[in-house]
Every structure is written in structure tokens, then in C-alpha cells.
Tab-separated table of C-alpha atoms in Angstrom:
chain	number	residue	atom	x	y	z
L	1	UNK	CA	0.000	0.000	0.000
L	2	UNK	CA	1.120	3.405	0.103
L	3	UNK	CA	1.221	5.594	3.122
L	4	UNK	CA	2.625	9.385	3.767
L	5	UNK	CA	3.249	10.730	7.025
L	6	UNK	CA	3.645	14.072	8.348
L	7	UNK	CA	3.036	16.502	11.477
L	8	UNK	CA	-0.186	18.107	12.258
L	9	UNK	CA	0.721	21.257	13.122
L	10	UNK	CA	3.660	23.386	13.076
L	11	UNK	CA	4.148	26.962	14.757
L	12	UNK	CA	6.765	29.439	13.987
L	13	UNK	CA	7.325	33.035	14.547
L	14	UNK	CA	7.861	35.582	11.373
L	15	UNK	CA	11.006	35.671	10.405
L	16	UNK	CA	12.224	32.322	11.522
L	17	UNK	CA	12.804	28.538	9.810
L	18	UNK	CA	10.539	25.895	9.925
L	19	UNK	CA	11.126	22.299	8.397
L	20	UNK	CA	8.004	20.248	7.372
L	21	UNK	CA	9.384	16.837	6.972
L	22	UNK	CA	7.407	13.904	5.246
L	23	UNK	CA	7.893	9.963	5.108
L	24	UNK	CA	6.362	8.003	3.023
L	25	UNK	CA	5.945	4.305	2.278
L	26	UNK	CA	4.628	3.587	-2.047
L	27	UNK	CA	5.586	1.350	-4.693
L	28	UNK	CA	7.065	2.824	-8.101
L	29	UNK	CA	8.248	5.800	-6.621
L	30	UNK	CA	8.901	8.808	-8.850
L	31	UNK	CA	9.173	12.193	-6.802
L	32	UNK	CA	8.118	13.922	-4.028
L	33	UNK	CA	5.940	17.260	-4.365
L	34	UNK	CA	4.780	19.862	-1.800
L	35	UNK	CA	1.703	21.815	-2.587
L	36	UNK	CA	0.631	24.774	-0.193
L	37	UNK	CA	-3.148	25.145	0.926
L	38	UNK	CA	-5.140	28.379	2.191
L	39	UNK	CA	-7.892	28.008	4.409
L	40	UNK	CA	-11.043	27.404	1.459
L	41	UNK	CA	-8.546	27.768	-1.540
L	42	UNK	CA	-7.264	25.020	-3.863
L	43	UNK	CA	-4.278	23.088	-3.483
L	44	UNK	CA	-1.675	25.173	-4.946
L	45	UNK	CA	2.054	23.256	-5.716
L	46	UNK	CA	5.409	24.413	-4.698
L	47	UNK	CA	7.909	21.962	-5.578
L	48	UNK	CA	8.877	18.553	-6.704
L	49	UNK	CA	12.132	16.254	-6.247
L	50	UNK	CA	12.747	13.457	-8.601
L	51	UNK	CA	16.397	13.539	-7.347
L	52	UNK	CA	18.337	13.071	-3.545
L	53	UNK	CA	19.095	16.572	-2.407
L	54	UNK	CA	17.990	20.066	-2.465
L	55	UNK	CA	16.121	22.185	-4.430
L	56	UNK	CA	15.211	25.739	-3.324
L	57	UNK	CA	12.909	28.158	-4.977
L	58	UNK	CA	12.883	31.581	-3.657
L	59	UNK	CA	11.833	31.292	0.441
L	60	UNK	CA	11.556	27.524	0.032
L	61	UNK	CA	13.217	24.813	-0.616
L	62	UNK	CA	12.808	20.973	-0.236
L	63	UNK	CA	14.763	18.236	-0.176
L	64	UNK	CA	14.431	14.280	-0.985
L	65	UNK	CA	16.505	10.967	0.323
L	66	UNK	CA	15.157	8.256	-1.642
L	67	UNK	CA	16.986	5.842	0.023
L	68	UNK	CA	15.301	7.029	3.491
L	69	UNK	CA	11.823	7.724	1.716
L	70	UNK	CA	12.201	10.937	3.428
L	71	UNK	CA	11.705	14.749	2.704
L	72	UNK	CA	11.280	17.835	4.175
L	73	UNK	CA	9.946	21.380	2.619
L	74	UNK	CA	12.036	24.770	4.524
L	75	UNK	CA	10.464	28.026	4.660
L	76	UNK	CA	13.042	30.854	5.495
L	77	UNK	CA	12.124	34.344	6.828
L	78	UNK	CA	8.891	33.222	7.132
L	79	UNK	CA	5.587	35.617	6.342
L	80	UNK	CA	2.097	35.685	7.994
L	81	UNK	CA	0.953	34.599	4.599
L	82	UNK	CA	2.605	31.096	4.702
L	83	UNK	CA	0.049	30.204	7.274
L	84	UNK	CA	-1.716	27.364	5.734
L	85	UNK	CA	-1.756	24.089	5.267
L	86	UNK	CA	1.278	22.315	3.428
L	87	UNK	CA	0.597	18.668	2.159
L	88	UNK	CA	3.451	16.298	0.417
L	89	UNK	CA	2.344	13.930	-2.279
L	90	UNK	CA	3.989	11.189	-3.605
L	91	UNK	CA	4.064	10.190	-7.230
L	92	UNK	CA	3.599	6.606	-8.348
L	93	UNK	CA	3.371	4.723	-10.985
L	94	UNK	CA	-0.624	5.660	-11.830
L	95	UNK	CA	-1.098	7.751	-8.455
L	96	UNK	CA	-1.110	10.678	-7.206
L	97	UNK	CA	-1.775	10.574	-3.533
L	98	UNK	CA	-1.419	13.240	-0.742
L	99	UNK	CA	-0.331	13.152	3.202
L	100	UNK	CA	-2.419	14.233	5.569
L	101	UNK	CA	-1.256	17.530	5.851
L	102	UNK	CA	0.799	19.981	8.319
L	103	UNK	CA	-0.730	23.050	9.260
L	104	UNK	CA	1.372	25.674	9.951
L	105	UNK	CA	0.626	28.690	11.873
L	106	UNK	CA	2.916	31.666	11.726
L	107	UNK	CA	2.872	33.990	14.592
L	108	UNK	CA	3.564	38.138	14.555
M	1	UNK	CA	-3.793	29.552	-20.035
M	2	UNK	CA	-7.151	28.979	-18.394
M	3	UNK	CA	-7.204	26.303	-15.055
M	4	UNK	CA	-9.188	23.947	-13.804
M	5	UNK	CA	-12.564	24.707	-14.036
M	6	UNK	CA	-15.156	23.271	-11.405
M	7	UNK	CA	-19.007	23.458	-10.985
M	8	UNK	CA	-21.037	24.506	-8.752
M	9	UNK	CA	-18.890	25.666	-6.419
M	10	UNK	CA	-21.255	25.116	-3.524
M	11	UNK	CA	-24.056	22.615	-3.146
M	12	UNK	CA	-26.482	21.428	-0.330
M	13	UNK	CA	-28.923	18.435	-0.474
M	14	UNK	CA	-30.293	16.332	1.493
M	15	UNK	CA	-29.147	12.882	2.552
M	16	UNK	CA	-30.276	10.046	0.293
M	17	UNK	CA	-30.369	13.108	-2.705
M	18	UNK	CA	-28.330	12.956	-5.685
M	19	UNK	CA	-25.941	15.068	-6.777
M	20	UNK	CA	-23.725	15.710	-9.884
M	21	UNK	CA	-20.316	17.562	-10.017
M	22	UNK	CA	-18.571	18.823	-12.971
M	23	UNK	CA	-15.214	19.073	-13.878
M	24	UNK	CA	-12.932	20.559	-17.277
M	25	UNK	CA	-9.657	19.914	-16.938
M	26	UNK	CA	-6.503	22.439	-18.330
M	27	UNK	CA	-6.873	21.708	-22.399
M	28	UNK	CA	-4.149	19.074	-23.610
M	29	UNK	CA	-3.806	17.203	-20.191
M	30	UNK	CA	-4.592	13.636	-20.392
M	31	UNK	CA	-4.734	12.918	-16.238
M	32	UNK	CA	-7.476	14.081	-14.221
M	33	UNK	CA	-8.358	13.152	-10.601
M	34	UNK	CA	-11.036	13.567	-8.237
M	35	UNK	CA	-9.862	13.838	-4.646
M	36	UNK	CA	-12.679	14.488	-1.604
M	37	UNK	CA	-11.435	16.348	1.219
M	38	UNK	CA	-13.012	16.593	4.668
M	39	UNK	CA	-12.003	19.607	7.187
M	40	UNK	CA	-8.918	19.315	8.297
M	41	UNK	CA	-7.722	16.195	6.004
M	42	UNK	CA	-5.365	15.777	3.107
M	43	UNK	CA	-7.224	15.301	-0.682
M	44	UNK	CA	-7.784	11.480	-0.535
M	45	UNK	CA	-7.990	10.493	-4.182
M	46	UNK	CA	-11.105	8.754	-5.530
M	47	UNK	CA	-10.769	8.207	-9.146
M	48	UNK	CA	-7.965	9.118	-11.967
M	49	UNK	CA	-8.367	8.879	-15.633
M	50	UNK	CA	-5.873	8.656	-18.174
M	51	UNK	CA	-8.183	10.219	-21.065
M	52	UNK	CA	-11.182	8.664	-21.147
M	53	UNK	CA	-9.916	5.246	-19.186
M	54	UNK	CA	-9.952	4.687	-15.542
M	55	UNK	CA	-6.478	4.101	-13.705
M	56	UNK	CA	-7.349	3.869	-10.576
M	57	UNK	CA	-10.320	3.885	-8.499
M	58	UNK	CA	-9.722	1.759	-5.853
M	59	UNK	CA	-10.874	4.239	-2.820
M	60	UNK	CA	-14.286	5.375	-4.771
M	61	UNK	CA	-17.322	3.905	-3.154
M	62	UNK	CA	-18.618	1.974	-6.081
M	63	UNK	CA	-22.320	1.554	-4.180
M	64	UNK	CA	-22.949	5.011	-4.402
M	65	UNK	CA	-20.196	7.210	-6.384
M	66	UNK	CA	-19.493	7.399	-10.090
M	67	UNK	CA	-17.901	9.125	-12.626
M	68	UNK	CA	-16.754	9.207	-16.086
M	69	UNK	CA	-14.670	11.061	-18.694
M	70	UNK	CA	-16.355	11.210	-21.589
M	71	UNK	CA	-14.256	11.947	-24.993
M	72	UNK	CA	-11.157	11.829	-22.485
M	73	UNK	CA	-12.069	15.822	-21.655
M	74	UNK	CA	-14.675	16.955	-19.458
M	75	UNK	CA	-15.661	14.700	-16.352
M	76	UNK	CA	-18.821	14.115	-14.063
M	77	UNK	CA	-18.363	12.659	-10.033
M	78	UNK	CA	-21.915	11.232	-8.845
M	79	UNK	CA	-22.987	10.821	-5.288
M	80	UNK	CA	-26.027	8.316	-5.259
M	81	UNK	CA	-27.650	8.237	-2.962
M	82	UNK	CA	-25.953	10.684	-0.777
M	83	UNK	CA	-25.098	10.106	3.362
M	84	UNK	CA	-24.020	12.859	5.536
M	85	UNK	CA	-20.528	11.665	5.936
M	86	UNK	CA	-20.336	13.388	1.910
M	87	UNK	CA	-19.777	16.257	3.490
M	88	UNK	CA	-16.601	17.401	2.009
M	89	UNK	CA	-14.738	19.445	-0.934
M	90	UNK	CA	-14.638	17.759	-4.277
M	91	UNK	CA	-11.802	18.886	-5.778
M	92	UNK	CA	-10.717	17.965	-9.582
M	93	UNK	CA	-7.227	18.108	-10.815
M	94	UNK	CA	-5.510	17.341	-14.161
M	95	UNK	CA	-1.534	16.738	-15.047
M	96	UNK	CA	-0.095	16.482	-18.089
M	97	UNK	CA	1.648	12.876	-17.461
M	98	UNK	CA	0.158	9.980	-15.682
M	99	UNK	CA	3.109	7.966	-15.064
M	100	UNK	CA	5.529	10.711	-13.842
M	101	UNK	CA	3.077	13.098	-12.227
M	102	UNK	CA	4.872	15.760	-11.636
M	103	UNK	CA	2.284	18.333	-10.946
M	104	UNK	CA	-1.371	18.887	-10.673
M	105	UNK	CA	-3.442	21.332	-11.230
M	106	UNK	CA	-6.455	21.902	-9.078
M	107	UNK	CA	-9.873	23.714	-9.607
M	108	UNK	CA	-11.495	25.563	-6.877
M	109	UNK	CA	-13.690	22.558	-5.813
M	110	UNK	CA	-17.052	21.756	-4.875
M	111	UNK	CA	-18.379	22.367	-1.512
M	112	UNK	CA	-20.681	19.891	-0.581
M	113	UNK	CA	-22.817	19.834	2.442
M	114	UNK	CA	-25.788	16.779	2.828
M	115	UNK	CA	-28.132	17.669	5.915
């Protein structure tokens, strides 16, 4: 079966670091994505790794470890706007299938 | 480039009522999904079509849900009849790929609430 794993809930201050990590347990593996969520908005993506290591966009970045079936997304100088929910999905041969979801709440 | 388009956006029926959402995915992409999402829960996937063929719909509650993609473009989800534990977002997302999905593309979704 497959299975994806992450924290509930998260809470940071502006400014700071926070590290959403993710296992996950599938068969055919391809990549690892991260798609942000607002509060009764659409599922809206942010990233994907194919390949171990890191790959940073801007304020975020996320990184993969195949061999662990492990990754994380970091948010830097975080914003009050980056409260939401963040969800990994893994990408299978055929699926498409989401964790459960961290919500993060950033604090003034 | 125009998204995922959704409709309604918000519905209410009754339980044991039927109920018909509608989905057009992002022109030229052959995958489309239908998650459901309840408050506070990731999208849990209930169908995917690779144009007009189903791929997977191993968590879609054959007694009472269908759906189709006719001419491998537009799509319909059906509740029938409906229960209160419905109660959720619909959403409907397309990728280009299906094998290597390496992004989706979701619509605004369907709010649907069964009293």
C-alpha cells in the first residue's frame, strides 16, 4: 500500500525557519511534491524532487533521500501569509496521492 | 492559459439526494483526478483517468459514487444516494503525465454539504 506521514501542526514566529518533513511508504516511486493550501482555496504546488538533495525556490526549498523515503519542505524568513496548510504527495506509478497535511501557523 | 474549471462551487442536499459535479480539466492534459477532502484532512484520491480510461479507483465507493470522462475531456463525479458523511470538498485536478506526475493542477472545488 502506500502511506505518507507528516506533522499536524507546526508553529513558527515571522522571520524564523521551519522544516516540514514527510515519510512516506509507495511502490514505483517517482518524486516527491509539496503543494501549499489556504484556508477554502485550492491546493496550490510548490515543488517537486525526482532527485536526492535540495532544491530551493525563492523562500523555500525541499529536499528528498530516496533511500530514506524521506523529505522535508524549509520556509526561510517566514511571512504571515505562509500560514496554511502544506501537504506532500507522492508520485507513483498511476497515483497521485497526498499526506495528511501539516498546518502551519505563523505567529507576529 | 485557463485552469481547472469546477461546478457549482457550492451545493447542499439532502441525505439520500443525488448530486452531480462537474469538472474541465486544463486543455491538452490527459490525467485528471477527483480527490474528496473533509475539514482538516489531506485530498484522498477517488478516481484518476488517463483520457477517457480509468487508472485507478480503488478508494471510490462503487455503491454510491461514479464518474466518467467522456471523450477523455470533461468529467462528471456522482454521489447516489448521498449520506451525511459526503460532506466534504470535491476537488478535480488534471496533469499532463500519468506515469511521472509531476504536478497537478487543481480547480477551486465543490463544496458539498448533505443535511
Amino acid at each position: 500500500g502506500q502511506s505518507l506521514e507528516q506533522p499536524s501542526e507546526v508553529t513558527a514566529v515571522e522571520g524564523a525557519i521551519v522544516q516540514i518533513n514527510c515519510t512516506y511508504q509507495t511502490s514505483g516511486f517517482y518524486g516527491l511534491s509539496w503543494y501549499q493550501q489556504h484556508d477554502g482555496g485550492a491546493p496550490t504546488f510548490l515543488s517537486y524532487n525526482a532527485l536526492d538533495g535540495l532544491e530551493e525556490t525563492g523562500r523555500f526549498s525541499s529536499f528528498l533521500s530516496r533511500s530514506d523515503s524521506y523529505g522535508y519542505l524549509l520556509l526561510q524568513e517566514l511571512q504571515m501569509k505562509d500560514s496554511a496548510s502544506y501537504f506532500c504527495a507522492v508520485s507513483g506509478t498511476y497515483k497521485y496521492i497526498f499526506g495528511t497535511g501539516t498546518r502551519l501557523k505563523v505567529l507576529a | 492559459e485557463a485552469g481547472v474549471a469546477q461546478s457549482p462551487r457550492y451545493k447542499i442536499i439532502e441525505k439520500r439526494q443525488s448530486v452531480a459535479f462537474w469538472c474541465n480539466p486544463i486543455s491538452g492534459h490527459a490525467t485528471l483526478y477527483w480527490y474528496q477532502q473533509i475539514l482538516g484532512q489531506g485530498p484522498k484520491l477517488l478516481i484518476q483517468f488517463q483520457n477517457n480510461g480509468v487508472v485507478d479507483d480503488s478508494q471510490l465507493p462503487k455503491d454510491r459514487f461514479s464518474a466518467e470522462r467522456l471523450k477523455g475531456v470533461d468529467s462528471t463525479l456522482k454521489i447516489q444516494p448521498a449520506k451525511l458523511e459526503d460532506s466534504a470538498v470535491y476537488l478535480c485536478a488534471s496533469s499532463l503525465e500519468s506515469v511521472m506526475n509531476t504536478e497537478a493542477f487543481f480547480g477551486q472545488g465543490t463544496r458539498l454539504t448533505v443535511v
